[in-house]
Amino acid sequence: MTNEAAKAQELEPALFQVKGDAPTVLYGSGASKLEGDIKKQGGDYFRWTGSGSLTWNVHVNKTGDYEVNLCQSGDSGSIGHQVQVSTGNSCVTNILAMTKGVFGEGFMAYEAIPFGGLLKLEAGNRTISLTITNAASGTHVIDFRRDRKSVA
């Protein structure tokens, strides 16, 4: 891989501010850690193949229970894979399904998918991870745009 191609895959970590009274959007390009075959495409779009995880550094201004949504697209290869968002001892999971959007079904049909349950966030500096653990290597699981935490 050339130096320019390698730079395109680098992530620039950010400290995201999670406020108890407003939605927070976690963009993939702001992740502090990337594990697995997750490739940055144009803009803030990531192609996720196989199992892996993205982790963000956040500062939570108010302890509370937060709703989690994932803006992603997936086709029939996505069905049944488990995706998890976790921090400390709190975790919410969802089972992936085929997405439907303005351009039809499958990849490039982005949806903000709500998770069941609430993520408990303690005030202060934390990490939040988005993980897929049960996908076979080489399986294109989802295309990921951003992860959103909001007040429940």
GROMACS .gro file of N, CA and C in nm:
model
  456
    1MET      N    1   0.085  -0.117   0.000
    1MET     CA    2   0.000   0.000   0.000
    1MET      C    3   0.090   0.124   0.000
    2THR      N    4   0.057   0.218  -0.084
    2THR     CA    5   0.136   0.341  -0.089
    2THR      C    6   0.110   0.425   0.035
    3ASN      N    7   0.199   0.523   0.059
    3ASN     CA    8   0.180   0.611   0.174
    3ASN      C    9   0.048   0.687   0.165
    4GLU      N   10   0.009   0.729   0.044
    4GLU     CA   11  -0.117   0.802   0.029
    4GLU      C   12  -0.236   0.713   0.058
    5ALA      N   13  -0.231   0.587   0.014
    5ALA     CA   14  -0.341   0.495   0.043
    5ALA      C   15  -0.347   0.465   0.192
    6ALA      N   16  -0.233   0.452   0.257
    6ALA     CA   17  -0.230   0.427   0.401
    6ALA      C   18  -0.290   0.545   0.476
    7LYS      N   19  -0.262   0.669   0.433
    7LYS     CA   20  -0.317   0.787   0.499
    7LYS      C   21  -0.469   0.789   0.491
    8ALA      N   22  -0.526   0.739   0.382
    8ALA     CA   23  -0.670   0.738   0.365
    8ALA      C   24  -0.738   0.649   0.468
    9GLN      N   25  -0.667   0.552   0.526
    9GLN     CA   26  -0.724   0.460   0.624
    9GLN      C   27  -0.700   0.505   0.768
   10GLU      N   28  -0.617   0.608   0.787
   10GLU     CA   29  -0.586   0.654   0.922
   10GLU      C   30  -0.707   0.722   0.984
   11LEU      N   31  -0.722   0.706   1.115
   11LEU     CA   32  -0.829   0.771   1.188
   11LEU      C   33  -0.771   0.884   1.272
   12GLU      N   34  -0.844   0.991   1.285
   12GLU     CA   35  -0.802   1.102   1.368
   12GLU      C   36  -0.893   1.105   1.491
   13PRO      N   37  -0.844   1.052   1.606
   13PRO     CA   38  -0.929   1.043   1.724
   13PRO      C   39  -0.975   1.180   1.773
   14ALA      N   40  -1.096   1.183   1.823
   14ALA     CA   41  -1.154   1.305   1.878
   14ALA      C   42  -1.213   1.272   2.015
   15LEU      N   43  -1.234   1.373   2.097
   15LEU     CA   44  -1.307   1.356   2.222
   15LEU      C   45  -1.445   1.413   2.198
   16PHE      N   46  -1.545   1.324   2.189
   16PHE     CA   47  -1.682   1.366   2.163
   16PHE      C   48  -1.750   1.406   2.292
   17GLN      N   49  -1.824   1.514   2.289
   17GLN     CA   50  -1.899   1.562   2.404
   17GLN      C   51  -2.039   1.501   2.401
   18VAL      N   52  -2.074   1.423   2.504
   18VAL     CA   53  -2.207   1.363   2.515
   18VAL      C   54  -2.283   1.446   2.617
   19LYS      N   55  -2.387   1.515   2.569
   19LYS     CA   56  -2.468   1.601   2.655
   19LYS      C   57  -2.600   1.531   2.683
   20GLY      N   58  -2.645   1.541   2.805
   20GLY     CA   59  -2.768   1.474   2.846
   20GLY      C   60  -2.894   1.528   2.782
   21ASP      N   61  -2.886   1.644   2.718
   21ASP     CA   62  -3.006   1.706   2.663
   21ASP      C   63  -3.007   1.721   2.511
   22ALA      N   64  -2.913   1.655   2.443
   22ALA     CA   65  -2.905   1.668   2.298
   22ALA      C   66  -2.844   1.542   2.237
   23PRO      N   67  -2.884   1.506   2.114
   23PRO     CA   68  -2.823   1.389   2.048
   23PRO      C   69  -2.673   1.411   2.026
   24THR      N   70  -2.599   1.302   2.029
   24THR     CA   71  -2.456   1.303   2.000
   24THR      C   72  -2.433   1.209   1.882
   25VAL      N   73  -2.358   1.252   1.784
   25VAL     CA   74  -2.327   1.169   1.669
   25VAL      C   75  -2.179   1.132   1.675
   26LEU      N   76  -2.149   1.002   1.672
   26LEU     CA   77  -2.011   0.954   1.672
   26LEU      C   78  -1.976   0.911   1.531
   27TYR      N   79  -1.889   0.987   1.467
   27TYR     CA   80  -1.848   0.957   1.331
   27TYR      C   81  -1.730   0.859   1.333
   28GLY      N   82  -1.729   0.768   1.238
   28GLY     CA   83  -1.621   0.669   1.230
   28GLY      C   84  -1.484   0.731   1.222
   29SER      N   85  -1.472   0.842   1.151
   29SER     CA   86  -1.341   0.905   1.135
   29SER      C   87  -1.290   0.964   1.266
   30GLY      N   88  -1.375   0.977   1.367
   30GLY     CA   89  -1.333   1.028   1.497
   30GLY      C   90  -1.302   0.918   1.597
   31ALA      N   91  -1.309   0.792   1.552
   31ALA     CA   92  -1.282   0.680   1.643
   31ALA      C   93  -1.136   0.681   1.686
   32SER      N   94  -1.112   0.639   1.810
   32SER     CA   95  -0.976   0.634   1.862
   32SER      C   96  -0.910   0.499   1.835
   33LYS      N   97  -0.991   0.397   1.805
   33LYS     CA   98  -0.936   0.263   1.783
   33LYS      C   99  -1.023   0.188   1.683
   34LEU      N  100  -0.960   0.119   1.591
   34LEU     CA  101  -1.028   0.039   1.490
   34LEU      C  102  -0.965  -0.100   1.492
   35GLU      N  103  -1.047  -0.203   1.505
   35GLU     CA  104  -0.998  -0.341   1.502
   35GLU      C  105  -1.077  -0.420   1.399
   36GLY      N  106  -1.007  -0.496   1.316
   36GLY     CA  107  -1.073  -0.578   1.215
   36GLY      C  108  -1.064  -0.515   1.078
   37ASP      N  109  -1.139  -0.572   0.985
   37ASP     CA  110  -1.138  -0.528   0.845
   37ASP      C  111  -1.249  -0.424   0.824
   38ILE      N  112  -1.221  -0.302   0.870
   38ILE     CA  113  -1.314  -0.191   0.859
   38ILE      C  114  -1.240  -0.083   0.781
   39LYS      N  115  -1.282  -0.058   0.659
   39LYS     CA  116  -1.209   0.031   0.570
   39LYS      C  117  -1.284   0.162   0.548
   40LYS      N  118  -1.215   0.273   0.568
   40LYS     CA  119  -1.272   0.404   0.543
   40LYS      C  120  -1.283   0.425   0.393
   41GLN      N  121  -1.401   0.468   0.351
   41GLN     CA  122  -1.427   0.500   0.211
   41GLN      C  123  -1.430   0.652   0.200
   42GLY      N  124  -1.495   0.706   0.099
   42GLY     CA  125  -1.507   0.851   0.086
   42GLY      C  126  -1.592   0.910   0.197
   43GLY      N  127  -1.565   1.034   0.234
   43GLY     CA  128  -1.643   1.100   0.339
   43GLY      C  129  -1.627   1.029   0.471
   44ASP      N  130  -1.735   1.013   0.544
   44ASP     CA  131  -1.731   0.942   0.671
   44ASP      C  132  -1.811   0.812   0.657
   45TYR      N  133  -1.767   0.731   0.566
   45TYR     CA  134  -1.835   0.606   0.530
   45TYR      C  135  -1.733   0.494   0.545
   46PHE      N  136  -1.772   0.387   0.614
   46PHE     CA  137  -1.682   0.275   0.638
   46PHE      C  138  -1.747   0.146   0.589
   47ARG      N  139  -1.670   0.063   0.523
   47ARG     CA  140  -1.713  -0.070   0.481
   47ARG      C  141  -1.662  -0.168   0.586
   48TRP      N  142  -1.754  -0.243   0.646
   48TRP     CA  143  -1.723  -0.334   0.757
   48TRP      C  144  -1.733  -0.477   0.707
   49THR      N  145  -1.621  -0.549   0.711
   49THR     CA  146  -1.614  -0.687   0.665
   49THR      C  147  -1.568  -0.775   0.782
   50GLY      N  148  -1.644  -0.881   0.811
   50GLY     CA  149  -1.608  -0.971   0.921
   50GLY      C  150  -1.631  -0.907   1.057
   51SER      N  151  -1.576  -0.971   1.159
   51SER     CA  152  -1.588  -0.921   1.296
   51SER      C  153  -1.490  -0.806   1.318
   52GLY      N  154  -1.521  -0.719   1.413
   52GLY     CA  155  -1.432  -0.607   1.444
   52GLY      C  156  -1.498  -0.509   1.537
   53SER      N  157  -1.429  -0.397   1.562
   53SER     CA  158  -1.486  -0.296   1.650
   53SER      C  159  -1.428  -0.158   1.623
   54LEU      N  160  -1.507  -0.057   1.654
   54LEU     CA  161  -1.465   0.083   1.655
   54LEU      C  162  -1.485   0.134   1.797
   55THR      N  163  -1.391   0.215   1.846
   55THR     CA  164  -1.400   0.269   1.981
   55THR      C  165  -1.381   0.420   1.975
   56TRP      N  166  -1.462   0.492   2.053
   56TRP     CA  167  -1.455   0.637   2.061
   56TRP      C  168  -1.423   0.682   2.203
   57ASN      N  169  -1.353   0.794   2.214
   57ASN     CA  170  -1.332   0.861   2.342
   57ASN      C  171  -1.441   0.965   2.355
   58VAL      N  172  -1.512   0.962   2.468
   58VAL     CA  173  -1.620   1.057   2.489
   58VAL      C  174  -1.608   1.121   2.627
   59HIS      N  175  -1.666   1.239   2.640
   59HIS     CA  176  -1.684   1.301   2.772
   59HIS      C  177  -1.833   1.316   2.793
   60VAL      N  178  -1.885   1.249   2.897
   60VAL     CA  179  -2.027   1.250   2.928
   60VAL      C  180  -2.051   1.357   3.035
   61ASN      N  181  -2.138   1.455   3.007
   61ASN     CA  182  -2.158   1.563   3.103
   61ASN      C  183  -2.262   1.529   3.209
   62LYS      N  184  -2.343   1.423   3.187
   62LYS     CA  185  -2.449   1.389   3.282
   62LYS      C  186  -2.473   1.239   3.282
   63THR      N  187  -2.460   1.176   3.399
   63THR     CA  188  -2.491   1.034   3.412
   63THR      C  189  -2.637   1.012   3.371
   64GLY      N  190  -2.661   0.906   3.294
   64GLY     CA  191  -2.798   0.878   3.253
   64GLY      C  192  -2.807   0.757   3.163
   65ASP      N  193  -2.929   0.727   3.123
   65ASP     CA  194  -2.960   0.618   3.031
   65ASP      C  195  -2.982   0.679   2.893
   66TYR      N  196  -2.910   0.627   2.794
   66TYR     CA  197  -2.912   0.686   2.661
   66TYR      C  198  -2.961   0.586   2.557
   67GLU      N  199  -3.040   0.636   2.464
   67GLU     CA  200  -3.088   0.560   2.350
   67GLU      C  201  -2.974   0.548   2.250
   68VAL      N  202  -2.968   0.436   2.177
   68VAL     CA  203  -2.862   0.414   2.077
   68VAL      C  204  -2.926   0.381   1.943
   69ASN      N  205  -2.878   0.448   1.838
   69ASN     CA  206  -2.918   0.420   1.700
   69ASN      C  207  -2.792   0.403   1.617
   70LEU      N  208  -2.798   0.319   1.517
   70LEU     CA  209  -2.684   0.297   1.427
   70LEU      C  210  -2.727   0.327   1.285
   71CYS      N  211  -2.660   0.424   1.220
   71CYS     CA  212  -2.689   0.456   1.081
   71CYS      C  213  -2.603   0.364   0.994
   72GLN      N  214  -2.667   0.265   0.931
   72GLN     CA  215  -2.594   0.164   0.856
   72GLN      C  216  -2.679   0.112   0.741
   73SER      N  217  -2.614   0.043   0.650
   73SER     CA  218  -2.686  -0.026   0.544
   73SER      C  219  -2.635  -0.169   0.538
   74GLY      N  220  -2.725  -0.259   0.501
   74GLY     CA  221  -2.686  -0.399   0.491
   74GLY      C  222  -2.778  -0.475   0.399
   75ASP      N  223  -2.724  -0.579   0.337
   75ASP     CA  224  -2.806  -0.662   0.250
   75ASP      C  225  -2.831  -0.797   0.317
   76SER      N  226  -2.864  -0.900   0.240
   76SER     CA  227  -2.898  -1.029   0.298
   76SER      C  228  -2.780  -1.089   0.377
   77GLY      N  229  -2.657  -1.052   0.345
   77GLY     CA  230  -2.540  -1.101   0.420
   77GLY      C  231  -2.531  -1.043   0.560
   78SER      N  232  -2.608  -0.939   0.588
   78SER     CA  233  -2.609  -0.875   0.720
   78SER      C  234  -2.701  -0.947   0.818
   79ILE      N  235  -2.800  -1.013   0.765
   79ILE     CA  236  -2.907  -1.070   0.847
   79ILE      C  237  -2.851  -1.166   0.952
   80GLY      N  238  -2.892  -1.141   1.077
   80GLY     CA  239  -2.857  -1.231   1.187
   80GLY      C  240  -2.729  -1.200   1.260
   81HIS      N  241  -2.644  -1.111   1.208
   81HIS     CA  242  -2.521  -1.076   1.279
   81HIS      C  243  -2.555  -0.986   1.397
   82GLN      N  244  -2.487  -1.009   1.507
   82GLN     CA  245  -2.511  -0.930   1.628
   82GLN      C  246  -2.417  -0.811   1.633
   83VAL      N  247  -2.473  -0.694   1.663
   83VAL     CA  248  -2.394  -0.572   1.680
   83VAL      C  249  -2.419  -0.524   1.822
   84GLN      N  250  -2.312  -0.476   1.885
   84GLN     CA  251  -2.318  -0.438   2.026
   84GLN      C  252  -2.254  -0.301   2.047
   85VAL      N  253  -2.314  -0.220   2.132
   85VAL     CA  254  -2.255  -0.094   2.175
   85VAL      C  255  -2.233  -0.106   2.325
   86SER      N  256  -2.110  -0.078   2.370
   86SER     CA  257  -2.079  -0.098   2.512
   86SER      C  258  -1.990   0.012   2.566
   87THR      N  259  -2.000   0.029   2.698
   87THR     CA  260  -1.914   0.119   2.774
   87THR      C  261  -1.913   0.067   2.917
   88GLY      N  262  -1.798   0.051   2.976
   88GLY     CA  263  -1.791   0.001   3.113
   88GLY      C  264  -1.869  -0.127   3.128
   89ASN      N  265  -1.964  -0.130   3.222
   89ASN     CA  266  -2.047  -0.249   3.246
   89ASN      C  267  -2.180  -0.245   3.174
   90SER      N  268  -2.203  -0.145   3.090
   90SER     CA  269  -2.329  -0.130   3.020
   90SER      C  270  -2.314  -0.169   2.873
   91CYS      N  271  -2.415  -0.240   2.823
   91CYS     CA  272  -2.410  -0.289   2.686
   91CYS      C  273  -2.551  -0.300   2.630
   92VAL      N  274  -2.569  -0.262   2.503
   92VAL     CA  275  -2.694  -0.286   2.432
   92VAL      C  276  -2.660  -0.359   2.302
   93THR      N  277  -2.748  -0.450   2.261
   93THR     CA  278  -2.722  -0.527   2.140
   93THR      C  279  -2.841  -0.519   2.046
   94ASN      N  280  -2.814  -0.552   1.921
   94ASN     CA  281  -2.916  -0.557   1.819
   94ASN      C  282  -2.876  -0.665   1.718
   95ILE      N  283  -2.974  -0.721   1.652
   95ILE     CA  284  -2.949  -0.818   1.546
   95ILE      C  285  -2.971  -0.747   1.413
   96LEU      N  286  -2.871  -0.755   1.325
   96LEU     CA  287  -2.878  -0.685   1.197
   96LEU      C  288  -2.982  -0.748   1.104
   97ALA      N  289  -3.039  -0.663   1.021
   97ALA     CA  290  -3.136  -0.705   0.920
   97ALA      C  291  -3.104  -0.629   0.791
   98MET      N  292  -3.169  -0.666   0.683
   98MET     CA  293  -3.154  -0.592   0.558
   98MET      C  294  -3.216  -0.454   0.575
   99THR      N  295  -3.149  -0.352   0.524
   99THR     CA  296  -3.200  -0.216   0.538
   99THR      C  297  -3.281  -0.175   0.416
  100LYS      N  298  -3.367  -0.075   0.439
  100LYS     CA  299  -3.450  -0.019   0.333
  100LYS      C  300  -3.435   0.132   0.340
  101GLY      N  301  -3.408   0.194   0.228
  101GLY     CA  302  -3.392   0.339   0.224
  101GLY      C  303  -3.449   0.397   0.097
  102VAL      N  304  -3.415   0.521   0.070
  102VAL     CA  305  -3.470   0.589  -0.047
  102VAL      C  306  -3.424   0.526  -0.178
  103PHE      N  307  -3.312   0.453  -0.176
  103PHE     CA  308  -3.261   0.390  -0.298
  103PHE      C  309  -3.296   0.242  -0.306
  104GLY      N  310  -3.392   0.196  -0.226
  104GLY     CA  311  -3.432   0.057  -0.227
  104GLY      C  312  -3.382  -0.018  -0.106
  105GLU      N  313  -3.347  -0.146  -0.126
  105GLU     CA  314  -3.301  -0.231  -0.015
  105GLU      C  315  -3.153  -0.263  -0.029
  106GLY      N  316  -3.093  -0.300   0.083
  106GLY     CA  317  -2.955  -0.349   0.082
  106GLY      C  318  -2.852  -0.239   0.097
  107PHE      N  319  -2.730  -0.268   0.049
  107PHE     CA  320  -2.621  -0.173   0.064
  107PHE      C  321  -2.655  -0.044  -0.011
  108MET      N  322  -2.618   0.066   0.049
  108MET     CA  323  -2.646   0.204   0.007
  108MET      C  324  -2.787   0.247   0.044
  109ALA      N  325  -2.864   0.161   0.111
  109ALA     CA  326  -2.995   0.197   0.163
  109ALA      C  327  -2.979   0.217   0.314
  110TYR      N  328  -2.932   0.336   0.352
  110TYR     CA  329  -2.900   0.364   0.493
  110TYR      C  330  -3.025   0.387   0.576
  111GLU      N  331  -3.021   0.333   0.697
  111GLU     CA  332  -3.127   0.353   0.795
  111GLU      C  333  -3.064   0.378   0.931
  112ALA      N  334  -3.128   0.459   1.012
  112ALA     CA  335  -3.088   0.475   1.152
  112ALA      C  336  -3.166   0.370   1.230
  113ILE      N  337  -3.099   0.263   1.268
  113ILE     CA  338  -3.163   0.150   1.334
  113ILE      C  339  -3.154   0.167   1.485
  114PRO      N  340  -3.270   0.173   1.555
  114PRO     CA  341  -3.266   0.186   1.701
  114PRO      C  342  -3.234   0.051   1.768
  115PHE      N  343  -3.156   0.055   1.874
  115PHE     CA  344  -3.127  -0.062   1.954
  115PHE      C  345  -3.236  -0.074   2.060
  116GLY      N  346  -3.266  -0.197   2.103
  116GLY     CA  347  -3.354  -0.215   2.217
  116GLY      C  348  -3.274  -0.190   2.344
  117GLY      N  349  -3.334  -0.132   2.442
  117GLY     CA  350  -3.266  -0.105   2.568
  117GLY      C  351  -3.192   0.027   2.566
  118LEU      N  352  -3.140   0.063   2.681
  118LEU     CA  353  -3.071   0.190   2.699
  118LEU      C  354  -2.929   0.166   2.746
  119LEU      N  355  -2.838   0.250   2.701
  119LEU     CA  356  -2.697   0.242   2.740
  119LEU      C  357  -2.676   0.333   2.860
  120LYS      N  358  -2.628   0.278   2.971
  120LYS     CA  359  -2.603   0.355   3.093
  120LYS      C  360  -2.465   0.419   3.079
  121LEU      N  361  -2.462   0.553   3.082
  121LEU     CA  362  -2.336   0.627   3.074
  121LEU      C  363  -2.313   0.702   3.203
  122GLU      N  364  -2.196   0.683   3.261
  122GLU     CA  365  -2.156   0.757   3.380
  122GLU      C  366  -2.088   0.886   3.336
  123ALA      N  367  -2.104   0.992   3.414
  123ALA     CA  368  -2.041   1.121   3.383
  123ALA      C  369  -1.889   1.106   3.384
  124GLY      N  370  -1.822   1.185   3.300
  124GLY     CA  371  -1.676   1.184   3.293
  124GLY      C  372  -1.624   1.132   3.161
  125ASN      N  373  -1.493   1.112   3.151
  125ASN     CA  374  -1.432   1.059   3.029
  125ASN      C  375  -1.452   0.909   3.024
  126ARG      N  376  -1.499   0.862   2.911
  126ARG     CA  377  -1.531   0.720   2.890
  126ARG      C  378  -1.491   0.679   2.750
  127THR      N  379  -1.501   0.549   2.723
  127THR     CA  380  -1.492   0.498   2.587
  127THR      C  381  -1.623   0.427   2.554
  128ILE      N  382  -1.662   0.435   2.428
  128ILE     CA  383  -1.779   0.364   2.378
  128ILE      C  384  -1.733   0.282   2.258
  129SER      N  385  -1.769   0.154   2.257
  129SER     CA  386  -1.729   0.066   2.147
  129SER      C  387  -1.849   0.011   2.072
  130LEU      N  388  -1.837   0.003   1.942
  130LEU     CA  389  -1.934  -0.060   1.852
  130LEU      C  390  -1.866  -0.186   1.800
  131THR      N  391  -1.927  -0.304   1.824
  131THR     CA  392  -1.860  -0.431   1.796
  131THR      C  393  -1.953  -0.528   1.723
  132ILE      N  394  -1.896  -0.598   1.626
  132ILE     CA  395  -1.961  -0.712   1.563
  132ILE      C  396  -1.868  -0.830   1.585
  133THR      N  397  -1.918  -0.936   1.653
  133THR     CA  398  -1.831  -1.047   1.692
  133THR      C  399  -1.857  -1.178   1.618
  134ASN      N  400  -1.972  -1.193   1.556
  134ASN     CA  401  -2.007  -1.325   1.501
  134ASN      C  402  -2.005  -1.331   1.348
  135ALA      N  403  -1.926  -1.246   1.284
  135ALA     CA  404  -1.921  -1.245   1.137
  135ALA      C  405  -1.796  -1.317   1.087
  136ALA      N  406  -1.813  -1.399   0.988
  136ALA     CA  407  -1.700  -1.472   0.929
  136ALA      C  408  -1.607  -1.377   0.856
  137SER      N  409  -1.480  -1.408   0.859
  137SER     CA  410  -1.380  -1.329   0.788
  137SER      C  411  -1.417  -1.323   0.640
  138GLY      N  412  -1.408  -1.204   0.581
  138GLY     CA  413  -1.438  -1.188   0.439
  138GLY      C  414  -1.584  -1.161   0.409
  139THR      N  415  -1.672  -1.168   0.510
  139THR     CA  416  -1.814  -1.142   0.490
  139THR      C  417  -1.841  -0.993   0.502
  140HIS      N  418  -1.893  -0.931   0.397
  140HIS     CA  419  -1.929  -0.789   0.401
  140HIS      C  420  -2.056  -0.779   0.484
  141VAL      N  421  -2.044  -0.723   0.604
  141VAL     CA  422  -2.154  -0.722   0.699
  141VAL      C  423  -2.239  -0.595   0.687
  142ILE      N  424  -2.177  -0.477   0.703
  142ILE     CA  425  -2.251  -0.353   0.693
  142ILE      C  426  -2.164  -0.244   0.631
  143ASP      N  427  -2.231  -0.141   0.587
  143ASP     CA  428  -2.166  -0.013   0.557
  143ASP      C  429  -2.214   0.079   0.668
  144PHE      N  430  -2.121   0.148   0.729
  144PHE     CA  431  -2.145   0.225   0.850
  144PHE      C  432  -2.122   0.372   0.823
  145ARG      N  433  -2.212   0.457   0.867
  145ARG     CA  434  -2.196   0.600   0.848
  145ARG      C  435  -2.167   0.672   0.978
  146ARG      N  436  -2.244   0.646   1.080
  146ARG     CA  437  -2.222   0.710   1.208
  146ARG      C  438  -2.303   0.634   1.312
  147ASP      N  439  -2.270   0.659   1.438
  147ASP     CA  440  -2.341   0.599   1.549
  147ASP      C  441  -2.398   0.714   1.628
  148ARG      N  442  -2.518   0.700   1.676
  148ARG     CA  443  -2.581   0.814   1.743
  148ARG      C  444  -2.629   0.770   1.882
  149LYS      N  445  -2.590   0.850   1.984
  149LYS     CA  446  -2.639   0.830   2.120
  149LYS      C  447  -2.730   0.948   2.149
  150SER      N  448  -2.844   0.923   2.209
  150SER     CA  449  -2.930   1.035   2.243
  150SER      C  450  -3.000   1.008   2.375
  151VAL      N  451  -3.051   1.112   2.435
  151VAL     CA  452  -3.120   1.101   2.562
  151VAL      C  453  -3.246   1.019   2.542
  152ALA      N  454  -3.272   0.929   2.635
  152ALA     CA  455  -3.391   0.846   2.627
  152ALA      C  456  -3.514   0.924   2.672
   0.00000   0.00000   0.00000
